[in-house]
Short mmCIF file of C-alpha atoms and ligand atoms in Angstrom, two decimals:
data_model
loop_
_atom_site.label_atom_id
_atom_site.label_comp_id
_atom_site.label_asym_id
_atom_site.label_seq_id
_atom_site.Cartn_x
_atom_site.Cartn_y
_atom_site.Cartn_z
CA MET A 1 -135.98 -32.39 113.06
CA ASN A 2 -139.04 -31.48 114.90
CA ASP A 3 -142.68 -32.89 113.93
CA THR A 4 -143.50 -30.60 111.11
CA GLN A 5 -139.82 -30.96 109.53
CA ARG A 6 -140.35 -35.08 109.87
CA ARG A 7 -143.86 -34.90 108.52
CA PHE A 8 -142.73 -33.08 105.23
CA ALA A 9 -139.48 -35.39 105.19
CA ASP A 10 -141.57 -38.42 105.07
CA PHE A 11 -144.23 -37.17 102.85
CA LYS A 12 -141.24 -36.48 100.66
CA LYS A 13 -139.92 -39.70 100.65
CA THR A 14 -143.38 -41.61 100.09
CA ILE A 15 -143.78 -39.70 96.72
CA TYR A 16 -140.56 -40.16 95.72
CA LYS A 17 -140.88 -43.73 96.35
CA ALA A 18 -144.36 -43.74 93.97
CA VAL A 19 -142.52 -41.89 91.41
CA ASP A 20 -140.01 -44.16 91.05
CA ASP A 21 -142.40 -47.27 91.10
CA GLU A 22 -142.99 -48.24 87.45
CA VAL A 23 -145.85 -50.50 87.42
CA LEU A 24 -147.74 -47.80 89.27
CA ARG A 25 -147.19 -45.07 86.83
CA ALA A 26 -147.93 -47.62 83.84
CA ALA A 27 -151.09 -48.18 85.56
CA LEU A 28 -152.16 -44.86 86.35
CA ARG A 29 -151.05 -43.79 82.90
CA LYS A 30 -153.55 -46.47 81.36
CA ALA A 31 -156.45 -45.87 83.97
CA VAL A 32 -155.94 -42.00 82.79
CA ARG A 33 -156.33 -42.77 79.28
CA SER A 34 -159.15 -44.84 79.44
CA PHE A 35 -160.97 -42.82 82.25
CA ARG A 36 -160.96 -39.69 79.91
CA GLU A 37 -162.27 -41.58 76.91
CA ASN A 38 -165.24 -43.01 79.04
CA ARG A 39 -165.90 -39.91 80.44
CA ASP A 40 -166.26 -38.03 77.21
CA LYS A 41 -167.92 -40.64 75.47
CA ALA A 42 -170.52 -40.69 78.19
CA LEU A 43 -171.24 -37.07 78.25
CA GLU A 44 -171.16 -36.86 74.61
CA GLN A 45 -173.75 -39.59 74.25
CA PHE A 46 -176.10 -37.87 77.42
CA PRO A 47 -175.66 -34.00 76.80
CA HIS A 48 -178.36 -33.37 79.11
CA VAL A 49 -176.09 -34.17 81.99
CA GLU A 50 -174.85 -30.39 81.56
CA GLU A 51 -178.30 -29.41 82.72
CA GLN A 52 -178.43 -31.94 85.45
CA ARG A 53 -175.08 -31.15 87.02
CA LYS A 54 -176.14 -27.36 87.57
CA ILE A 55 -179.50 -28.53 89.20
CA LEU A 56 -177.55 -30.86 91.45
CA MET A 57 -175.29 -28.14 92.44
CA GLU A 58 -178.27 -26.17 93.24
CA LYS A 59 -179.79 -28.87 95.29
CA LYS A 60 -176.50 -29.03 97.35
CA GLU A 61 -176.39 -25.48 98.06
CA GLU A 62 -179.97 -25.67 99.48
CA VAL A 63 -179.00 -28.83 101.81
CA LEU A 64 -176.18 -27.08 103.23
CA THR A 65 -177.99 -23.61 103.53
CA HIS A 66 -181.10 -25.70 105.57
CA LEU A 67 -178.50 -28.66 107.05
CA ASP A 68 -180.21 -29.23 110.19
CA GLU A 69 -183.72 -29.18 108.82
CA MET A 70 -182.61 -31.57 106.27
CA ILE A 71 -181.38 -33.84 108.91
CA GLU A 72 -184.11 -33.77 110.76
CA LYS A 73 -186.40 -34.41 107.88
CA PHE A 74 -184.47 -37.34 106.60
CA SER A 75 -184.47 -38.72 110.28
CA ALA A 76 -188.24 -38.43 110.33
CA SER A 77 -188.85 -39.88 106.84
CA ALA A 78 -186.23 -42.68 107.32
CA GLU A 79 -187.53 -43.81 110.69
CA ARG A 80 -191.06 -43.32 109.18
CA MET A 81 -190.00 -46.42 107.22
CA GLY A 82 -188.56 -48.52 109.82
CA VAL A 83 -184.95 -47.49 109.44
CA LYS A 84 -183.20 -46.49 112.92
CA VAL A 85 -181.18 -43.14 112.84
CA HIS A 86 -178.26 -42.57 114.75
CA MET A 87 -176.54 -39.27 114.80
CA ALA A 88 -172.92 -39.17 115.41
CA GLU A 89 -171.14 -35.38 116.21
CA THR A 90 -167.63 -36.78 116.42
CA VAL A 91 -165.39 -39.94 115.18
CA HIS A 92 -165.67 -41.04 118.80
CA GLN A 93 -169.79 -40.94 118.56
CA GLY A 94 -169.57 -42.45 115.73
CA GLN A 95 -167.28 -45.42 116.77
CA GLU A 96 -169.15 -45.99 120.09
CA ILE A 97 -172.37 -46.46 117.95
CA ILE A 98 -170.96 -49.00 115.62
CA ARG A 99 -169.40 -50.92 119.03
CA GLU A 100 -172.87 -51.06 120.48
CA LEU A 101 -175.09 -52.03 117.23
CA VAL A 102 -172.15 -54.47 116.08
CA GLY A 103 -170.85 -55.96 119.54
CA SER A 104 -168.41 -58.73 119.10
CA LYS A 105 -167.78 -62.46 117.60
CA LYS A 106 -169.73 -61.16 114.42
CA LEU A 107 -168.77 -61.36 111.05
CA ILE A 108 -169.19 -58.39 108.92
CA VAL A 109 -169.07 -58.07 104.97
CA LYS A 110 -168.58 -54.39 103.74
CA GLY A 111 -168.83 -52.42 100.72
CA LYS A 112 -166.52 -49.56 99.76
CA SER A 113 -167.20 -46.58 102.05
CA ILE A 114 -164.82 -43.54 102.60
CA THR A 115 -167.03 -42.40 105.76
CA SER A 116 -166.31 -45.55 107.40
CA ASP A 117 -162.93 -45.00 106.85
CA GLU A 118 -163.03 -41.84 108.94
CA LEU A 119 -164.31 -43.80 111.80
CA THR A 120 -161.52 -46.44 111.15
CA VAL A 121 -164.59 -49.17 111.45
CA ASN A 122 -162.69 -51.82 110.35
CA ASP A 123 -159.51 -51.20 113.03
CA ILE A 124 -162.48 -50.97 115.65
CA LEU A 125 -164.47 -54.27 114.64
CA GLU A 126 -161.46 -56.11 114.70
CA GLU A 127 -160.50 -54.46 118.27
CA GLU A 128 -163.93 -55.98 119.35
CA ASP A 129 -163.06 -59.57 118.35
CA ASN A 130 -165.05 -59.43 114.94
CA GLU A 131 -164.17 -60.72 111.58
CA VAL A 132 -164.51 -58.08 108.83
CA TYR A 133 -164.25 -58.50 104.75
CA GLU A 134 -163.96 -55.74 102.15
CA THR A 135 -166.16 -56.94 99.68
CA ASP A 136 -165.19 -54.42 96.59
CA LEU A 137 -162.59 -56.23 94.85
CA GLY A 138 -160.08 -53.69 94.51
CA GLU A 139 -160.69 -53.06 98.84
CA PHE A 140 -160.53 -56.77 99.13
CA ILE A 141 -156.79 -56.61 97.65
CA VAL A 142 -155.86 -53.64 99.56
CA GLN A 143 -156.97 -55.35 102.68
CA LEU A 144 -155.49 -58.41 102.43
CA LEU A 145 -152.05 -56.09 101.64
CA HIS A 146 -152.88 -54.17 104.73
CA GLY A 147 -152.06 -51.17 102.22
CA LYS A 148 -153.82 -48.04 101.42
CA PRO A 149 -156.59 -47.31 98.39
CA MET A 150 -154.51 -45.51 95.51
CA HIS A 151 -157.87 -44.11 94.00
CA ILE A 152 -161.61 -43.78 95.02
CA LEU A 153 -162.84 -45.81 92.27
CA ALA A 154 -160.09 -48.11 91.61
CA PRO A 155 -158.23 -48.50 94.96
CA ALA A 156 -156.00 -51.42 93.99
CA VAL A 157 -155.11 -49.61 90.82
CA ASN A 158 -151.32 -50.12 91.53
CA VAL A 159 -150.97 -53.84 92.40
CA PRO A 160 -149.94 -56.31 89.61
CA LYS A 161 -151.60 -59.10 88.78
CA GLU A 162 -148.80 -61.46 89.83
CA ARG A 163 -148.91 -59.68 93.43
CA VAL A 164 -152.72 -60.61 93.57
CA ALA A 165 -152.11 -64.19 92.30
CA GLN A 166 -149.67 -64.26 95.25
CA LEU A 167 -152.02 -62.75 97.83
CA PHE A 168 -155.11 -65.03 96.53
CA SER A 169 -152.75 -68.34 96.67
CA GLU A 170 -152.17 -67.88 100.07
CA LEU A 171 -155.67 -67.63 101.01
CA ALA A 172 -156.61 -70.68 98.97
CA GLY A 173 -153.90 -72.69 99.98
CA ARG A 174 -153.30 -73.37 96.54
CA GLU A 175 -151.32 -72.08 93.46
CA LEU A 176 -153.39 -69.52 91.51
CA PRO A 177 -152.32 -68.01 88.04
CA PRO A 178 -152.02 -64.45 87.54
CA ASP A 179 -155.15 -64.74 85.21
CA PRO A 180 -157.57 -61.68 86.25
CA ALA A 181 -160.61 -64.00 85.64
CA GLU A 182 -159.54 -66.71 87.45
CA LEU A 183 -158.52 -64.49 90.02
CA THR A 184 -161.91 -62.55 90.00
CA ARG A 185 -163.57 -66.01 90.21
CA PHE A 186 -161.69 -66.77 93.23
CA ALA A 187 -162.60 -63.86 95.34
CA LYS A 188 -165.87 -64.19 94.03
CA ASP A 189 -166.51 -67.77 95.43
CA PHE A 190 -164.30 -66.85 99.01
CA LEU A 191 -166.67 -63.83 99.35
CA ARG A 192 -169.95 -65.45 98.48
CA GLU A 193 -169.79 -67.74 101.41
CA LYS A 194 -169.07 -64.99 103.53
CA PHE A 195 -172.14 -62.59 102.12
CA PHE A 196 -174.54 -65.32 103.57
CA ARG A 197 -172.85 -66.34 106.50
CA ALA A 198 -172.64 -62.66 107.78
CA ASP A 199 -174.35 -61.41 110.78
CA ILE A 200 -173.98 -57.69 109.46
CA GLY A 201 -173.46 -55.78 106.07
CA MET A 202 -172.13 -52.48 106.35
CA SER A 203 -172.12 -49.85 103.60
CA GLY A 204 -171.78 -46.20 102.65
CA ALA A 205 -174.23 -44.12 100.47
CA ASN A 206 -173.72 -41.82 97.41
CA ALA A 207 -176.75 -40.21 98.51
CA ILE A 208 -179.49 -40.32 101.23
CA THR A 209 -182.97 -38.48 100.60
CA ALA A 210 -184.95 -36.28 102.68
CA ASP A 211 -188.16 -36.81 101.73
CA THR A 212 -188.10 -40.77 101.71
CA GLY A 213 -185.48 -41.16 104.10
CA SER A 214 -184.11 -43.77 101.23
CA ILE A 215 -180.04 -44.79 100.62
CA PHE A 216 -178.73 -44.31 96.98
CA LEU A 217 -175.97 -46.87 96.51
CA ILE A 218 -174.09 -46.88 92.99
CA GLU A 219 -171.79 -49.91 91.75
CA ASN A 220 -170.79 -52.09 89.20
CA GLU A 221 -169.26 -55.36 90.97
CA GLY A 222 -172.56 -56.33 92.80
CA ASN A 223 -171.17 -56.62 96.19
CA ILE A 224 -173.09 -53.70 97.82
CA ARG A 225 -176.38 -55.68 96.72
CA PHE A 226 -175.44 -58.80 98.26
CA ALA A 227 -173.62 -56.78 101.51
CA THR A 228 -176.91 -54.85 102.08
CA ASN A 229 -179.20 -57.60 101.17
CA ALA A 230 -178.10 -61.11 102.48
CA PRO A 231 -177.33 -60.46 106.03
CA PRO A 232 -180.06 -59.67 108.69
CA VAL A 233 -178.46 -56.29 109.61
CA HIS A 234 -177.51 -53.60 107.62
CA ILE A 235 -175.59 -50.47 108.71
CA ALA A 236 -174.73 -47.53 106.37
CA VAL A 237 -172.21 -45.01 107.49
CA VAL A 238 -173.25 -41.78 105.62
CA GLY A 239 -171.80 -38.26 106.35
CA ILE A 240 -174.71 -35.60 106.51
CA GLU A 241 -173.50 -33.79 103.30
CA LYS A 242 -175.07 -36.72 101.14
CA ILE A 243 -178.50 -35.64 101.81
CA LEU A 244 -180.42 -34.43 99.02
CA PRO A 245 -184.08 -32.86 99.14
CA THR A 246 -186.00 -35.47 97.40
CA PHE A 247 -185.89 -38.81 95.79
CA ALA A 248 -185.69 -37.26 92.49
CA ASP A 249 -182.86 -35.59 93.38
CA GLY A 250 -181.18 -38.99 94.17
CA SER A 251 -181.72 -40.20 90.58
CA LEU A 252 -180.17 -36.88 89.37
CA LEU A 253 -176.86 -37.59 91.34
CA VAL A 254 -176.77 -41.40 90.02
CA GLU A 255 -176.75 -40.13 86.52
CA VAL A 256 -174.45 -36.98 87.11
CA ALA A 257 -171.87 -38.97 89.36
CA SER A 258 -171.99 -41.99 87.12
CA ARG A 259 -171.23 -40.02 83.87
CA TYR A 260 -168.29 -38.11 85.39
CA ALA A 261 -167.32 -41.32 86.52
CA GLY A 262 -166.89 -42.50 82.89
CA TYR A 263 -170.02 -44.83 82.89
CA TYR A 264 -173.17 -44.66 80.20
CA ALA A 265 -174.89 -46.26 83.75
CA PRO A 266 -173.76 -47.96 86.49
CA SER A 267 -174.30 -51.76 86.68
CA TYR A 268 -176.21 -51.72 89.43
CA VAL A 269 -178.32 -48.85 91.81
CA SER A 270 -179.44 -50.13 94.82
CA ILE A 271 -182.32 -47.88 96.66
CA ILE A 272 -183.06 -48.75 100.22
CA SER A 273 -185.72 -47.20 102.06
CA GLY A 274 -185.99 -49.52 105.03
CA PRO A 275 -185.85 -53.02 106.11
CA SER A 276 -187.27 -55.85 104.16
CA LYS A 277 -190.77 -56.68 105.27
CA THR A 278 -193.85 -58.61 104.14
CA GLY A 279 -197.77 -58.41 104.73
CA ASP A 280 -198.51 -61.12 102.91
CA ILE A 281 -200.06 -63.84 105.14
CA GLU A 282 -203.20 -62.24 106.99
CA LYS A 283 -201.80 -58.77 106.53
CA VAL A 284 -199.60 -59.39 109.88
CA THR A 285 -196.33 -57.33 109.12
CA ILE A 286 -193.73 -59.78 109.13
CA TRP A 287 -190.03 -57.53 109.13
CA GLY A 288 -187.05 -59.40 107.70
CA VAL A 289 -188.26 -61.69 104.21
CA HIS A 290 -185.35 -62.18 101.94
CA GLY A 291 -183.61 -58.78 103.09
CA PRO A 292 -182.44 -57.64 106.32
CA ARG A 293 -184.74 -57.09 109.47
CA GLU A 294 -182.97 -54.04 110.72
CA VAL A 295 -181.35 -50.98 108.95
CA HIS A 296 -179.31 -48.47 110.84
CA VAL A 297 -177.91 -45.19 109.08
CA ILE A 298 -175.33 -43.21 111.10
CA LEU A 299 -175.18 -39.79 110.21
CA LEU A 300 -171.90 -38.47 110.65
CA ASP A 301 -170.78 -34.76 111.19
CA ASN A 302 -167.50 -34.80 112.21
CA GLY A 303 -167.06 -30.84 111.35
CA ARG A 304 -168.95 -30.81 108.52
CA ARG A 305 -171.54 -28.42 109.90
CA GLU A 306 -168.91 -26.12 110.76
CA VAL A 307 -167.21 -26.10 107.20
CA ALA A 308 -170.87 -25.84 105.86
CA ARG A 309 -170.91 -22.37 107.52
CA ASP A 310 -167.91 -21.05 105.62
CA PRO A 311 -168.87 -19.34 102.57
CA LEU A 312 -165.75 -20.75 100.48
CA LEU A 313 -165.02 -24.03 102.17
CA ARG A 314 -168.51 -25.00 102.12
CA GLN A 315 -167.89 -26.08 98.50
CA MET A 316 -166.02 -29.04 99.54
CA LEU A 317 -168.93 -30.59 100.85
CA TYR A 318 -170.54 -30.61 97.57
CA CYS A 319 -167.90 -33.44 96.19
CA ILE A 320 -170.04 -36.34 94.72
CA ARG A 321 -166.69 -38.80 94.58
CA CYS A 322 -166.83 -38.89 90.85
CA GLY A 323 -163.04 -39.21 90.83
CA ALA A 324 -163.02 -36.91 87.58
CA CYS A 325 -160.68 -34.32 89.05
CA MET A 326 -158.20 -36.87 90.06
CA TYR A 327 -157.34 -38.14 86.35
CA GLU A 328 -156.89 -34.31 85.16
CA CYS A 329 -154.62 -33.23 87.92
CA PRO A 330 -150.89 -32.88 87.13
CA VAL A 331 -149.90 -34.10 90.33
CA TYR A 332 -152.14 -37.26 90.88
CA PRO A 333 -151.21 -39.61 87.96
CA ILE A 334 -147.63 -39.49 89.44
CA VAL A 335 -148.17 -40.00 92.84
CA SER A 336 -151.81 -41.36 93.24
CA GLY A 337 -153.11 -42.60 96.69
CA TYR A 338 -149.92 -41.55 98.44
CA TRP A 339 -151.20 -38.08 98.11
CA GLY A 340 -153.81 -38.58 100.91
CA HIS A 341 -154.83 -39.76 103.80
CA THR A 342 -158.42 -41.09 104.14
CA TYR A 343 -159.24 -38.62 101.43
CA MET A 344 -156.98 -37.88 98.36
CA GLY A 345 -155.83 -35.74 95.55
CA GLY A 346 -156.72 -32.19 95.38
CA ILE A 347 -159.99 -32.28 96.74
CA GLY A 348 -158.42 -34.88 99.61
CA ILE A 349 -156.40 -31.51 100.82
CA PRO A 350 -159.39 -29.68 102.81
CA TRP A 351 -160.92 -33.05 103.66
CA THR A 352 -157.84 -33.82 105.40
CA ALA A 353 -157.62 -30.77 107.33
CA LEU A 354 -160.81 -30.22 108.45
CA ILE A 355 -162.51 -33.96 108.77
CA ALA A 356 -160.34 -36.78 108.62
CA GLY A 357 -156.59 -36.56 109.51
CA GLY A 358 -155.82 -32.90 110.51
CA TRP A 359 -153.89 -29.91 109.65
CA GLU A 360 -150.63 -31.21 110.41
CA VAL A 361 -151.09 -34.34 107.87
CA ALA A 362 -152.76 -32.22 105.29
CA ALA A 363 -149.94 -29.55 105.38
CA PRO A 364 -147.72 -31.54 103.24
CA MET A 365 -150.40 -32.47 100.93
CA ALA A 366 -151.25 -28.97 100.39
CA TYR A 367 -148.06 -27.73 99.15
CA ALA A 368 -147.89 -30.39 96.34
CA CYS A 369 -150.79 -29.16 94.63
CA THR A 370 -149.66 -26.66 91.77
CA LEU A 371 -152.86 -24.84 91.96
CA CYS A 372 -153.15 -25.40 88.29
CA GLY A 373 -157.10 -25.00 88.54
CA ARG A 374 -157.62 -28.12 86.07
CA CYS A 375 -159.82 -29.67 88.88
CA ARG A 376 -162.02 -27.38 89.14
CA GLU A 377 -162.57 -27.12 85.24
CA PHE A 378 -163.46 -30.98 84.92
CA CYS A 379 -165.60 -30.83 88.08
CA PRO A 380 -168.89 -31.41 87.42
CA MET A 381 -169.74 -29.26 90.90
CA GLU A 382 -167.15 -26.56 89.85
CA ILE A 383 -165.51 -27.15 93.18
CA GLY A 384 -162.74 -24.56 93.86
CA THR A 385 -160.29 -26.19 95.14
CA PRO A 386 -157.22 -24.40 94.12
CA GLU A 387 -158.91 -21.33 96.02
CA ILE A 388 -159.69 -23.74 99.10
CA VAL A 389 -156.16 -24.63 99.17
CA GLU A 390 -154.46 -21.18 98.75
CA ARG A 391 -156.73 -20.22 101.94
CA LEU A 392 -155.53 -23.42 103.70
CA ARG A 393 -152.09 -22.71 102.97
CA GLU A 394 -152.19 -19.13 104.73
CA GLU A 395 -153.78 -20.80 107.84
CA MET A 396 -151.55 -23.44 107.74
CA THR A 397 -148.60 -20.67 107.46
CA GLU A 398 -150.36 -18.72 110.55
CA ARG A 399 -150.60 -21.95 112.55
CA ARG A 400 -147.08 -22.94 112.17
CA TYR A 401 -147.23 -26.13 110.18
CA LEU A 402 -144.51 -25.27 107.62
CA PRO A 403 -140.87 -26.14 107.88
CA ASP A 404 -138.80 -23.17 107.69
CA TYR A 405 -137.29 -24.11 103.95
CA VAL A 406 -140.57 -23.76 102.33
CA LYS A 407 -141.07 -20.03 104.26
CA GLU A 408 -137.58 -19.39 102.80
CA MET A 409 -138.48 -20.64 99.09
CA ALA A 410 -142.09 -18.99 99.16
CA GLN A 411 -139.95 -15.84 100.54
CA LYS A 412 -137.15 -16.21 97.30
CA VAL A 413 -140.10 -16.58 94.80
CA LEU A 414 -141.88 -13.37 95.76
CA THR A 415 -138.73 -11.36 96.00
CA LYS A 416 -136.27 -12.88 93.35
CA GLY A 417 -139.06 -14.67 91.20
CA THR A 418 -137.50 -17.87 92.07
CA PRO A 419 -137.25 -20.58 94.53
CA TYR A 420 -133.91 -21.36 94.30
S1 SF4 B 501 -164.30 -32.71 93.30
FE1 SF4 B 501 -165.44 -32.99 91.76
S2 SF4 B 501 -164.41 -33.91 90.11
FE2 SF4 B 501 -163.30 -34.31 92.50
S3 SF4 B 501 -164.50 -36.16 92.95
FE3 SF4 B 501 -165.61 -34.50 93.76
S4 SF4 B 501 -167.24 -33.96 92.47
FE4 SF4 B 501 -165.74 -35.42 91.36
#
């Protein structure tokens, strides 16, 4: 068996395992039902979101057309506010910047960030003898399991409360009941101590704005607030596609992303425009009052500029990670995050091929897509994922990332109208 055949075979095995996992299937069925109800209610209550999402699409296009200019503008604005901006063209560069900023023997608390997963931040920090804690409850559970997030908004959707109780009991050194309220309270107390002892807080960003150099962060738990405010240093790892032209556009994104994620409004929106400071005593500026005295933004390219130059592929950079497409996909609710690498679901296919994972990893994912087009229908950014996937499949065939049996099946469909 060659590497390509092995990858397809492994993917198939994983998918079959997911299909047989009754707990996962039941959790996803429930998640899909409640997500759809919540999203429909949120969109019905705030019909102007329809107009807002179209404006946001125009803003995204504007940024992608003038990406270098926007990066410069954001950097100048952020530095004016006291933020240190670091440009990372590659994963390696991003990792080196983090190693240098963090050093070793530090305690780091993290808010959920897929962009930091692109840099495998947890692994490189632990390699340098640092202690790292994910603070989003779902991500914390996934970290303790040494597992993989199953959804961008609900990473531990597949883990039953009994398993969480077992994990937390080991950590607590005492028996904890499988009661969601009690388990949440334990996680809160455990992490609260870490927030205030941490040397560094890390986050991603939902948006950053070129005119003010601000970082927008949306959440419900309140952990991102603590992680970005309690430690003396905050490092945000941000993909360059997250830039929006103005502060007002950042607010626009907050509304669109929240409503399409099924919320009337998120519990918290943090907007960070520089380190904490005061001039209250004789007008002398002192950095680091109740919040961090240092804020760093690592802007990550890692293939994004190249993608932005392609008229079809650039659409994938519009993604605001609302998660709506995954709940409408016929494949995702059956296989969840197993259908993914760092990025998951249909939109995860181009992100895996072109940004985080590589063509070989993305090939089996691409052939699990039905090309039905429901994702595009429900996507606030109207991303043409099926067209992108078709294009990638063509390239995968040319680059020989397909095992022979897939090619034979495709040939049979073309000549006989059936794969069998
Ligand atoms: S592809 Fe569209 S629907 Fe899916 S997460 Fe991105 S913006 Fe949301």
